[in-house]
Coordinates of C-alpha atoms in Angstrom, one line a residue:
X1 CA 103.2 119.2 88.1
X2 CA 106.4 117.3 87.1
X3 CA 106.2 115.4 90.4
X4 CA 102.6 115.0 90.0
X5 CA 103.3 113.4 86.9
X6 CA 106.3 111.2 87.9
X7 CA 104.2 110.1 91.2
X8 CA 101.2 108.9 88.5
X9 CA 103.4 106.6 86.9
X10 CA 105.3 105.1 89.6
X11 CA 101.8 104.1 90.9
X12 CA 100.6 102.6 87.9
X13 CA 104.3 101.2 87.1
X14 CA 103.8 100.0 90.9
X15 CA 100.9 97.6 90.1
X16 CA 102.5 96.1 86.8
X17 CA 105.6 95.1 88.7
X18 CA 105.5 95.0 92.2
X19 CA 102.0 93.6 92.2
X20 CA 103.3 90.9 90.2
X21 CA 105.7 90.5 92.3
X22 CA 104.1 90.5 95.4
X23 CA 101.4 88.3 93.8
X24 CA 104.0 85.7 92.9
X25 CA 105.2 85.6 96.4
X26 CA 102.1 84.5 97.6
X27 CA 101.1 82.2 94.3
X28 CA 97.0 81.8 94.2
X29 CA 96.0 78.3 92.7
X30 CA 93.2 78.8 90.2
X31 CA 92.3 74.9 91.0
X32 CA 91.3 76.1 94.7
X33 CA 87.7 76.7 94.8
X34 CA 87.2 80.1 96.6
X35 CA 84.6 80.5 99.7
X36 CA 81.9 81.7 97.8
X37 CA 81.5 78.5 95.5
X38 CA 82.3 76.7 98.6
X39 CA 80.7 78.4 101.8
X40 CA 77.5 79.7 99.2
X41 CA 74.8 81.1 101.2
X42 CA 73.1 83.7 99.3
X43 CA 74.0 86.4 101.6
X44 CA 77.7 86.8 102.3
X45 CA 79.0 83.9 100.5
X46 CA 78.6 84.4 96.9
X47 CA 80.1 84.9 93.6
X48 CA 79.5 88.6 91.9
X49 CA 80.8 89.8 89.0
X50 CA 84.5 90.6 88.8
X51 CA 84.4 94.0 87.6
X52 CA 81.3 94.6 90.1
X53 CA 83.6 93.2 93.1
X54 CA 86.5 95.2 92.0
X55 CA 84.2 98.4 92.4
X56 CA 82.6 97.2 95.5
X57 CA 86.2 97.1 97.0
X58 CA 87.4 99.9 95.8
X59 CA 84.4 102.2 97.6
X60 CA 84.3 100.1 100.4
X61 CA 88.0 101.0 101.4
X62 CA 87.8 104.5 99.9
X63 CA 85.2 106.8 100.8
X64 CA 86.5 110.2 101.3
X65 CA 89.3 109.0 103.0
X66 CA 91.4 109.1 100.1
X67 CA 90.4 112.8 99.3
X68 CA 90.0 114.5 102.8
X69 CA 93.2 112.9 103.9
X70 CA 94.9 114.1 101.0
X71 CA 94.1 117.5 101.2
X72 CA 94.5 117.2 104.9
X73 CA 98.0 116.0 104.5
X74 CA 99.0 118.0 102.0
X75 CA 99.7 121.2 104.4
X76 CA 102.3 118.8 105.1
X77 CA 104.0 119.7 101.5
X78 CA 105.6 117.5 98.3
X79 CA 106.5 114.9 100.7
X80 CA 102.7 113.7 100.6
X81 CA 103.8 112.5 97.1
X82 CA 106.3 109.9 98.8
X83 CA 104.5 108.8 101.4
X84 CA 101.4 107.9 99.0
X85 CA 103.3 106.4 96.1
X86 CA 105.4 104.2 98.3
X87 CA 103.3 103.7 101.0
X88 CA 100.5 103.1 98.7
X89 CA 102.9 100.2 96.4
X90 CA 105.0 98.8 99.4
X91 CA 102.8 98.7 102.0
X92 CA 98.9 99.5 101.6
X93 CA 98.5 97.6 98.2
X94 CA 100.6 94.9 99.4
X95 CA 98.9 94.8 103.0
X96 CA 95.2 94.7 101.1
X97 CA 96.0 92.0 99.1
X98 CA 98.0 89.7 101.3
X99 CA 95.1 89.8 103.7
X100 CA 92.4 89.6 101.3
X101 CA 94.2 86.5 100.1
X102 CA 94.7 84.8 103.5
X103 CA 91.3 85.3 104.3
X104 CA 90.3 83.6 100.9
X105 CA 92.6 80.7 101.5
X106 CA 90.9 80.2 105.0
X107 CA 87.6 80.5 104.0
X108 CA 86.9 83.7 104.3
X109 CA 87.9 84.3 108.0
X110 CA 87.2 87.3 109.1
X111 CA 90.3 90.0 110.7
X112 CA 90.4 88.7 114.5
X113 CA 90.4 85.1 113.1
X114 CA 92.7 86.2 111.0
X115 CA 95.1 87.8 113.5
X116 CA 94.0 85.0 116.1
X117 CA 95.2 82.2 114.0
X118 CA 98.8 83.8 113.5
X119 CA 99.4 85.8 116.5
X120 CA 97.6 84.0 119.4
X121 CA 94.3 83.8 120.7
X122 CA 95.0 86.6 123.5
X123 CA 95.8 89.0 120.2
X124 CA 92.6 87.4 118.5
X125 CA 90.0 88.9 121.7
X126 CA 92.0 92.2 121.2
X127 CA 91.0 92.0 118.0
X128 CA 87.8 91.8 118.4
X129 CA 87.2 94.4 120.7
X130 CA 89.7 96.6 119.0
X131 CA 87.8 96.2 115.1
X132 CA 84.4 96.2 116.5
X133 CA 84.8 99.5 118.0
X134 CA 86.4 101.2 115.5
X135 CA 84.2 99.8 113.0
X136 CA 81.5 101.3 115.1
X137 CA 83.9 104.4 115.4
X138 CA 83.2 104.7 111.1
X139 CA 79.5 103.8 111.4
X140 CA 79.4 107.2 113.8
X141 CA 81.4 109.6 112.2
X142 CA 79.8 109.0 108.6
X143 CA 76.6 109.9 109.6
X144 CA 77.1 113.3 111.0
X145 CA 78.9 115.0 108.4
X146 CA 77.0 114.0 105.2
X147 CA 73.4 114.7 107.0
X148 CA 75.4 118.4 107.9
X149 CA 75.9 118.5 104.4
X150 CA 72.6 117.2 103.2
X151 CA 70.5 119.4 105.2
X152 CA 73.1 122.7 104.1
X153 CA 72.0 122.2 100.7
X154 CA 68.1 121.9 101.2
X155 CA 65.9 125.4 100.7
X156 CA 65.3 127.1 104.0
X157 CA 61.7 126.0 105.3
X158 CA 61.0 123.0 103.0
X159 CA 61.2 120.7 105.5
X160 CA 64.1 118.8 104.6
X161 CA 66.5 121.4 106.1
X162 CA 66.5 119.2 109.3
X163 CA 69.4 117.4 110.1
X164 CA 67.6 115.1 112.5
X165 CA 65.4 114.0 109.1
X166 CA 68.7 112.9 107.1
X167 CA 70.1 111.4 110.4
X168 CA 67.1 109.3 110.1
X169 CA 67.3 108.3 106.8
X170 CA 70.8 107.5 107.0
X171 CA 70.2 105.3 109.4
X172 CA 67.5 103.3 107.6
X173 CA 69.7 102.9 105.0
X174 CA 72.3 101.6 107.1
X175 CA 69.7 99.2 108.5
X176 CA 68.8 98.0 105.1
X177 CA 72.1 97.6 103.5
X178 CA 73.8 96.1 106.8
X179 CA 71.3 93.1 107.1
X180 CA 70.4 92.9 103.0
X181 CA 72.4 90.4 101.0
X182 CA 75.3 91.4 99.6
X183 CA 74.2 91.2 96.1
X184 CA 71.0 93.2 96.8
X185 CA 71.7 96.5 97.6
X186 CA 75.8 97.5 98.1
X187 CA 76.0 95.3 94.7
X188 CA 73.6 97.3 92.9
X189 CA 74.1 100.5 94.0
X190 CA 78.1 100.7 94.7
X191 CA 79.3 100.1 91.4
X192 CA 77.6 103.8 90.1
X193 CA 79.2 105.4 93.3
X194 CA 82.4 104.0 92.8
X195 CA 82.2 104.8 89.1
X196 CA 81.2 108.6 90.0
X197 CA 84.3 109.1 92.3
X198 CA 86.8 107.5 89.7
X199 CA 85.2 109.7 87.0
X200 CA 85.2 112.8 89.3
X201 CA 89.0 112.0 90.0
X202 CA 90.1 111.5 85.8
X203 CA 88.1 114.4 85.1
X204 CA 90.1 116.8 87.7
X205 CA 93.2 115.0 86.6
X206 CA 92.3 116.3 82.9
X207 CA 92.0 119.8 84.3
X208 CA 95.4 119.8 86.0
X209 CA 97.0 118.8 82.7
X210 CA 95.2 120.8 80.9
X211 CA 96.0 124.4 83.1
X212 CA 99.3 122.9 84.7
X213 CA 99.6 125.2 87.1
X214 CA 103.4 126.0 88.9
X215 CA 103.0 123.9 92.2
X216 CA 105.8 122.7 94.6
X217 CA 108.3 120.2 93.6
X218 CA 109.8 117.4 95.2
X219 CA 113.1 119.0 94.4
X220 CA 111.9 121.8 96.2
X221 CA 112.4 120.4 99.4
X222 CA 110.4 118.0 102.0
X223 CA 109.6 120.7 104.2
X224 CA 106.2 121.4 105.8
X225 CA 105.1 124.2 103.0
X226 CA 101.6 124.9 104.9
X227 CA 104.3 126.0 107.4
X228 CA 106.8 127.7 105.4
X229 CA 105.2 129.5 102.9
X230 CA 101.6 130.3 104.4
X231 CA 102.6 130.9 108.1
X232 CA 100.0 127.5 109.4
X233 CA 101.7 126.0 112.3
X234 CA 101.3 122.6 112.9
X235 CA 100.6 121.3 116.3
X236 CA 101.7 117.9 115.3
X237 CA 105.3 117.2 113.3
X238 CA 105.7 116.0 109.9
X239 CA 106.9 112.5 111.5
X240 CA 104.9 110.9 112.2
X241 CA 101.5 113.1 111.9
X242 CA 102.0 112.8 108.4
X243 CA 101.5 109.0 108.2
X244 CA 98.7 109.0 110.5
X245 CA 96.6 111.4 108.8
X246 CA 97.3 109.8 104.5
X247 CA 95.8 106.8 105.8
X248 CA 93.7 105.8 103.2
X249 CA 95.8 106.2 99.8
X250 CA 99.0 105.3 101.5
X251 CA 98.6 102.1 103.9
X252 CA 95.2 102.0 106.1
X253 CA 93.8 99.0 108.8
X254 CA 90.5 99.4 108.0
X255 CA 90.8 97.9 104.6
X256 CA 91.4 94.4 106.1
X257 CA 88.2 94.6 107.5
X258 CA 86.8 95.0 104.4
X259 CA 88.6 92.8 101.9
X260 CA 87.3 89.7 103.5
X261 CA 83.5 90.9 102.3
X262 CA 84.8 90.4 98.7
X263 CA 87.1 87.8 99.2
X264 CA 83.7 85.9 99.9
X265 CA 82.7 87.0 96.6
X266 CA 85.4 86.2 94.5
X267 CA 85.1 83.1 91.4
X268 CA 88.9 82.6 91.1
X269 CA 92.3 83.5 93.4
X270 CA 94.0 85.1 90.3
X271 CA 91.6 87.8 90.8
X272 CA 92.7 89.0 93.9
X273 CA 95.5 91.3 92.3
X274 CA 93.4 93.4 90.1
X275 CA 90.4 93.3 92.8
X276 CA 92.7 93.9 95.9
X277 CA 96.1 95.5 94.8
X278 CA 94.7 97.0 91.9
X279 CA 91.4 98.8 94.1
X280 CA 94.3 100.3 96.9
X281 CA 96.7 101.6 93.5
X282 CA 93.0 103.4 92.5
X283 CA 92.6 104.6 95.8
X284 CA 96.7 106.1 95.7
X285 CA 95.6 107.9 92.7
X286 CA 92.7 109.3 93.6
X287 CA 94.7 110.9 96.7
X288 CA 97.5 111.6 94.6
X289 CA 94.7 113.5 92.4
X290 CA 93.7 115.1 94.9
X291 CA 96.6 116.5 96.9
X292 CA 97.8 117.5 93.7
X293 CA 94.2 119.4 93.4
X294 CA 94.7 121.0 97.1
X295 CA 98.1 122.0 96.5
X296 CA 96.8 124.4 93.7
X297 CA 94.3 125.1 95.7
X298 CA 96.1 126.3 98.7
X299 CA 100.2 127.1 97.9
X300 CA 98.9 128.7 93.8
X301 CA 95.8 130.7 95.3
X302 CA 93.7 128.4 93.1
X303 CA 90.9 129.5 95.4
X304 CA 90.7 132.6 94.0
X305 CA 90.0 131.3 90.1
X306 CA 87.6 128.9 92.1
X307 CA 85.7 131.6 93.6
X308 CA 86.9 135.0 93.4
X309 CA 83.1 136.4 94.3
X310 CA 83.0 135.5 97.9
X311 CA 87.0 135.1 98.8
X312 CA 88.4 137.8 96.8
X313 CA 88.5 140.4 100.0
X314 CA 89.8 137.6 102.1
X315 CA 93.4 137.8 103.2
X316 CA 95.4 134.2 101.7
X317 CA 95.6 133.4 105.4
X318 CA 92.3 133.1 106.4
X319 CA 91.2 131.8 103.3
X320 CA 93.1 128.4 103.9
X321 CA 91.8 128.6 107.3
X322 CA 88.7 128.6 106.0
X323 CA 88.8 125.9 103.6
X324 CA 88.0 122.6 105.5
X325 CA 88.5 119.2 103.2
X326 CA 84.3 118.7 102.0
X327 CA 84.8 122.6 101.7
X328 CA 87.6 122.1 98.9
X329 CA 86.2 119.2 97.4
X330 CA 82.7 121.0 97.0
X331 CA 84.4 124.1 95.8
X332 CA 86.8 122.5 93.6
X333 CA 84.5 120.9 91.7
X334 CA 81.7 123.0 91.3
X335 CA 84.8 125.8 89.8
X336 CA 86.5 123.0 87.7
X337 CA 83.3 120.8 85.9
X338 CA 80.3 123.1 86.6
X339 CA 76.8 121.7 87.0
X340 CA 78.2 117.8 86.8
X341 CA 81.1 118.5 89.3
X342 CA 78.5 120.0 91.9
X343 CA 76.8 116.1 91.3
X344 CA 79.7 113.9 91.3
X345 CA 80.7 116.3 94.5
X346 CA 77.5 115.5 96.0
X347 CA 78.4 111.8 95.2
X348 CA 82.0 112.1 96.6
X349 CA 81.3 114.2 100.1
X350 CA 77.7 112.7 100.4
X351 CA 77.0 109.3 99.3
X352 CA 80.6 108.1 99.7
X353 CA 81.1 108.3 104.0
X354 CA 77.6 106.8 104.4
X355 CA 78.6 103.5 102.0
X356 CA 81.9 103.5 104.3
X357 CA 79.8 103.6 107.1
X358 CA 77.3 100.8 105.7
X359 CA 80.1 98.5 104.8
X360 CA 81.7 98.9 108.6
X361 CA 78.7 98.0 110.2
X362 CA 78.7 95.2 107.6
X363 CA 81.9 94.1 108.9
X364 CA 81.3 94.6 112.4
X365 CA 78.2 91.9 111.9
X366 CA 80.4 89.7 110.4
X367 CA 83.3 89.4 112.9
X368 CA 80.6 89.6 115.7
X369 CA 78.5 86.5 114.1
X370 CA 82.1 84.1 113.3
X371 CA 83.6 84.9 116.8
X372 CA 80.3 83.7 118.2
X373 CA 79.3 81.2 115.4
X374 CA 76.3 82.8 114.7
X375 CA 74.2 81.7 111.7
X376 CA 73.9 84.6 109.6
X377 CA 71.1 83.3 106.6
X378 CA 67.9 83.9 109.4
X379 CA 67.6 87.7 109.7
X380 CA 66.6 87.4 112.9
X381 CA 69.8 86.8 113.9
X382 CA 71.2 89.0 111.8
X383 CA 69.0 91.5 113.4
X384 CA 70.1 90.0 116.8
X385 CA 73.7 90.9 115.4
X386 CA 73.3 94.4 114.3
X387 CA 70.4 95.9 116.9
X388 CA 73.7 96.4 119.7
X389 CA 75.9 98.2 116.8
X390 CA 73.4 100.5 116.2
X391 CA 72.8 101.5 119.5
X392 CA 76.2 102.3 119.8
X393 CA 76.4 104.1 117.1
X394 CA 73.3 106.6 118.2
X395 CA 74.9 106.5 121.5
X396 CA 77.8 108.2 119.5
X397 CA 76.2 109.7 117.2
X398 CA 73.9 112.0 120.2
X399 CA 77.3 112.7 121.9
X400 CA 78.7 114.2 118.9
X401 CA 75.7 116.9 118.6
X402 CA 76.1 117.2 122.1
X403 CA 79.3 118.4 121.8
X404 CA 80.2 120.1 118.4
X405 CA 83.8 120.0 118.6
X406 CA 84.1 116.1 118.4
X407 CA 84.3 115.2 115.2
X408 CA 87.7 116.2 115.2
X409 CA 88.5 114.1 118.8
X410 CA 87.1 111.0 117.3
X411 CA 88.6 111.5 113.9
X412 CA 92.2 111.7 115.4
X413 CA 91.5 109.0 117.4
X414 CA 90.1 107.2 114.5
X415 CA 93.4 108.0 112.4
X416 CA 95.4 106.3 114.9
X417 CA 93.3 103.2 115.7
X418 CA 93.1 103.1 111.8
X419 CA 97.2 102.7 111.4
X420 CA 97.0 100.4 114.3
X421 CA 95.0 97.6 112.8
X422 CA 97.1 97.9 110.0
X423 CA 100.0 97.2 112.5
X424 CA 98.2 94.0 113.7
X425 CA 97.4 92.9 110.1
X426 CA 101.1 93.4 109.1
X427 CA 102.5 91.2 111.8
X428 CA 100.2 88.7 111.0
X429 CA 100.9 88.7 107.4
X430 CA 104.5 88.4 108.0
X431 CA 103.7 85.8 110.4
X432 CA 101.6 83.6 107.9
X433 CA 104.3 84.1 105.2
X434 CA 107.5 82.9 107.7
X435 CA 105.5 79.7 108.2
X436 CA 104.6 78.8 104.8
X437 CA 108.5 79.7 104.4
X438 CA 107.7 82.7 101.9
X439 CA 109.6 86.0 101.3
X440 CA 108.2 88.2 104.7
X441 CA 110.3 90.6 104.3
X442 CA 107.5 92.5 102.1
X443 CA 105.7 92.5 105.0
X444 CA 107.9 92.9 107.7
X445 CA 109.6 96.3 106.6
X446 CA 106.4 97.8 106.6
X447 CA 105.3 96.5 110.0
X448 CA 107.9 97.7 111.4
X449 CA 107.9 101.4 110.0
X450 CA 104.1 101.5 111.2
X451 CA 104.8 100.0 113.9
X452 CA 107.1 102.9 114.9
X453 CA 104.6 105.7 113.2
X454 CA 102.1 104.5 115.6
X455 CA 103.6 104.3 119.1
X456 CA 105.3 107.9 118.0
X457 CA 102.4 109.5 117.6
X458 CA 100.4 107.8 120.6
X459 CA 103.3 109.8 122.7
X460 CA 104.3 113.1 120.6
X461 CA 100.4 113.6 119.7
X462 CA 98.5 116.4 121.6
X463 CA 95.4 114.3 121.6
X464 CA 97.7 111.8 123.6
X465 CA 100.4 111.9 125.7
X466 CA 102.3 115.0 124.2
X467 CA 105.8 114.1 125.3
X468 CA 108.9 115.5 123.9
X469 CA 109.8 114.6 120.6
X470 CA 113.4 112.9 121.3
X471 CA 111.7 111.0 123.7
X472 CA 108.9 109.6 121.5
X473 CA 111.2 108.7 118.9
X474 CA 113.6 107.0 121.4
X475 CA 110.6 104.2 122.9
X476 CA 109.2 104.2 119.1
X477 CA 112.5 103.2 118.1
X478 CA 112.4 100.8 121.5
X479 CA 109.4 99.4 120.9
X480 CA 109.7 98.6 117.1
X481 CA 113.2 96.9 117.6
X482 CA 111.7 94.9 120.4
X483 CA 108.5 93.5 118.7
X484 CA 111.2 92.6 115.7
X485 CA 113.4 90.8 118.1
X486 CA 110.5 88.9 119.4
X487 CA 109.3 87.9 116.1
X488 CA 113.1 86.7 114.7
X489 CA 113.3 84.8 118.0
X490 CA 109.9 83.1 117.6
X491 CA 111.6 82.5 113.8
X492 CA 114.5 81.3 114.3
X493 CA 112.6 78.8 117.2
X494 CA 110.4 77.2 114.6
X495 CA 112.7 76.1 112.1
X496 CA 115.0 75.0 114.4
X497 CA 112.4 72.5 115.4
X498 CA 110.8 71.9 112.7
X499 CA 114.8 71.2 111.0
X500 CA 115.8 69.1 114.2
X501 CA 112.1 66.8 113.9
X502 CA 112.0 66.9 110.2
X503 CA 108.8 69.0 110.3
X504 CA 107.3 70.6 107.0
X505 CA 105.6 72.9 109.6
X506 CA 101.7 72.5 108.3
X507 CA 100.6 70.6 110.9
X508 CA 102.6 72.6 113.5
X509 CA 102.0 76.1 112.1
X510 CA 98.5 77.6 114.3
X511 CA 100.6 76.0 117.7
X512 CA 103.6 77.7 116.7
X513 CA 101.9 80.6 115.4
X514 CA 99.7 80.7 118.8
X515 CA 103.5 80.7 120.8
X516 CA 104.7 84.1 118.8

């Protein structure tokens, strides 16, 4: 609990300092109007309030993502602390708020604009392709697991314990709140869910306090402890599988899909700390909550205070084999805050994959309609937008029930693709910041440790190429050095031109920018 405690405060100590720090770096103008005073068009472009758009970001990049991956990666051990408390501060807080603020400052361009502007127009269709898919990728797998979970907790024979009935409704809800204004139903209705999951998080956090059980400590050692002191093996090594599966909580791609919804929404530029950094430092403590939560739950035999009725006979192996992540958080909070958990768990495994999935969809229309300068105030064209994305997603979404096992396959995949857009935003973030001569370094470290996390795993994984592991680190290594090379070569090119013609570099920065 010590490190618990110590990882708490770093967080929080993170956003006072570092988000200062960070914010400072990039300096928002409170004279600049922002794209929702001028771009207003009643459906995407508009101002909400700030406290509602700081909730509506927060949900829209959490989800469950911050407490199944965090109970997921904690089989890892205490090293989950690290990686969320400075991945969360140095790279995912800082990587949320950079691009929220670059999309603000450009009108509220959308991630392949983003990415095209700064890294080329060949990068900017890859983009495109690569976000709309995995954006569709989300809209899939939330559907799936919460109508599982819906229809598990309906009476046998009253109807409603058919999955293909909350499939349905799921998927009217998606239509609705994918082609609705903004401001009519995701800012009415997300501001209770993300109050639920924050209030489900503090109230755990209270319990762990208050029975401050004897867990691991960092001091302990950074070893894989779901290996070394319950006997799991992991298929997948600590390095990188650890940084691919704490995606949300630590550093995550998916977020700068969605930061450019609220940056639309936003009344002033000096909100974007509390709205962008601050939502990702929530997010790092609700995983931080909840690792701490699972590693009670798991290395302390918290199960069997939890539910000592139906596990008590079980041997501690297959107990934490049986425990899947919407298992735990059911369980856990059902055991720890009664009648009122069992709601808020509802809220949390239930209501909070299908608003991920509704805001990805969201997304998805968005980039779709500005790469092809689509009008999006008619809802026919909205419609026109959306009716493909949906189609996909069935099309996904009747392969999955076809084939039980692939909600695991696409989740890995998803993991990785995830960590990979946030590759592609960090690059382009660093990019932005050498050209308006800024500090990139914040951003460049980063890229370049994900940049390494990712190719690793796309060659050590067993969902990929499964090669050695000295020969995936060698070509991660390989690779990251290279794409750093390339980018202080494309650096060291512009100024020198821009020194030798007297060039301030505004007017030369998207044809330079297009050259890296």
């Amino acid at each position: 609990m010590i490190s618990f405690t110590l990882s708490l405060i770093a967080l929080i100590l993170g956003y006072i300092f570092y988000g200062k720090f960070v914010e400072t770096v990039f300096g928002p103008n409170e004279k600049r109007k922002t794209p929702g005073i001028r771009k207003f068009d009643g459906v995407d472009y508009l101002v909400l309030p700030s406290w509602k758009v700081f909730m509506i970001q927060f949900l829209n990049i959490a989800g469950t993502g911050p407490i199944f991956g965090a109970i997921m990666g904690m089989w890892f051990g205490v090293s989950s602390y690290l990686w969320i408390v400075l991945g969360c501060i140095f790279a995912g807080a800082t990587h949320d708020y950079l691009s929220g603020m670059i999309s603000m400052r450009k009108g509220g361009i959308s991630l392949p604009d983003m990415v095209g502007q700064y890294l080329g127009p060949n990068f900017r269709k890859l983009m495109l392709l690569f976000a709309t898919i995995l954006l569709a990728l989300v809209g899939a797998v939330f559907v799936l697991s919460p109508a599982k979970l819906l229809t598990g907790m309906m009476p046998a024979g009253s109807g409603f314990d058919n999955i293909l009935i909350w499939i349905a409704v799921i998927f009217i809800y998606y239509i609705i709140a994918t082609m609705m204004p903004v401001d009519k139903i995701i800012g009415k209705i997300y501001p209770l869910f993300a109050f639920s999951l924050i209030f489900m998080a503090l109230a755990l956090m209270i319990a762990l306090f208050i029975k401050w059980p004897t867990l691991p400590e960092l001091w302990d050692g950074l070893d894989n402890l779901g290996e070394a002191r319950l006997g799991m093996t992991s298929s997948e090594p600590i390095v990188p599988a650890l940084f691919i599966t704490i995606a949300c909580g630590a550093i995550s791609g998916f977020h700068a899909t969605q930061s450019p919804l609220m940056a639309r929404c936003i009344n002033s530029e000096h909100l974007g700390r509390p709205v962008f950094y601050g939502a990702m430092i929530t997010e790092g403590i609700v995983a931080l909550i909840w690792a701490t939560v699972s590693s009670w739950f798991f290395y302390d035999q918290g199960w069997r205070e939890i539910c000592p009725d139906a596990f008590l006979a079980q041997n501690e192996k297959t107990v934490t084999q049986f425990f899947d992540a919407p298992r735990v958080v059911m369980e856990v909070c059902k055991g720890w805050l009664g009648i009122a958990g069992g709601i808020l768990a509802v809220l949390g495994v239930v209501a909070a994959p299908i608003t991920s999935g509704d805001t990805a969809l969201r997304s998805a229309r968005l980039i779709i309609a500005d790469a092809l300068h689509i009008d999006q105030r008619p809802i026919a064209k909205r419609l026109m937008v959306c009716a493909p994305l949906f189609i996909a997603c069935i099309a996904l979404l009747v392969w999955q029930m076809d084939n039980p096992d692939s909600f695991k396959t696409i989740w890995n995949y998803f993991g990785w693709a995830n960590q990979t857009l946030a590759v592609f935003t960090l690059w382009t973030i660093t990019v932005y910041l050498a050209l308006k001569k800024k500090l990139f370094i914040i951003t460049l470290l980063p890229a370049m440790f994900m940049t390494f996390v990712c190719t690793t795993f796309i060659l050590i994984s067993n969902i990929a190429l499964s090669l050695s592991p000295t020969t995936s680190y060698t070509i991660g290594i390989a690779v990251t050095l290279t794409v750093t090379v390339r980018f202080f070569l494309w650096h060291n090119k512009k100024f020198t031109l821009d020194y030798a013609y007297g060039k301030e570099g505004k007017a030369s920065d998207k044809k330079e920018a297009n050259k890296a």
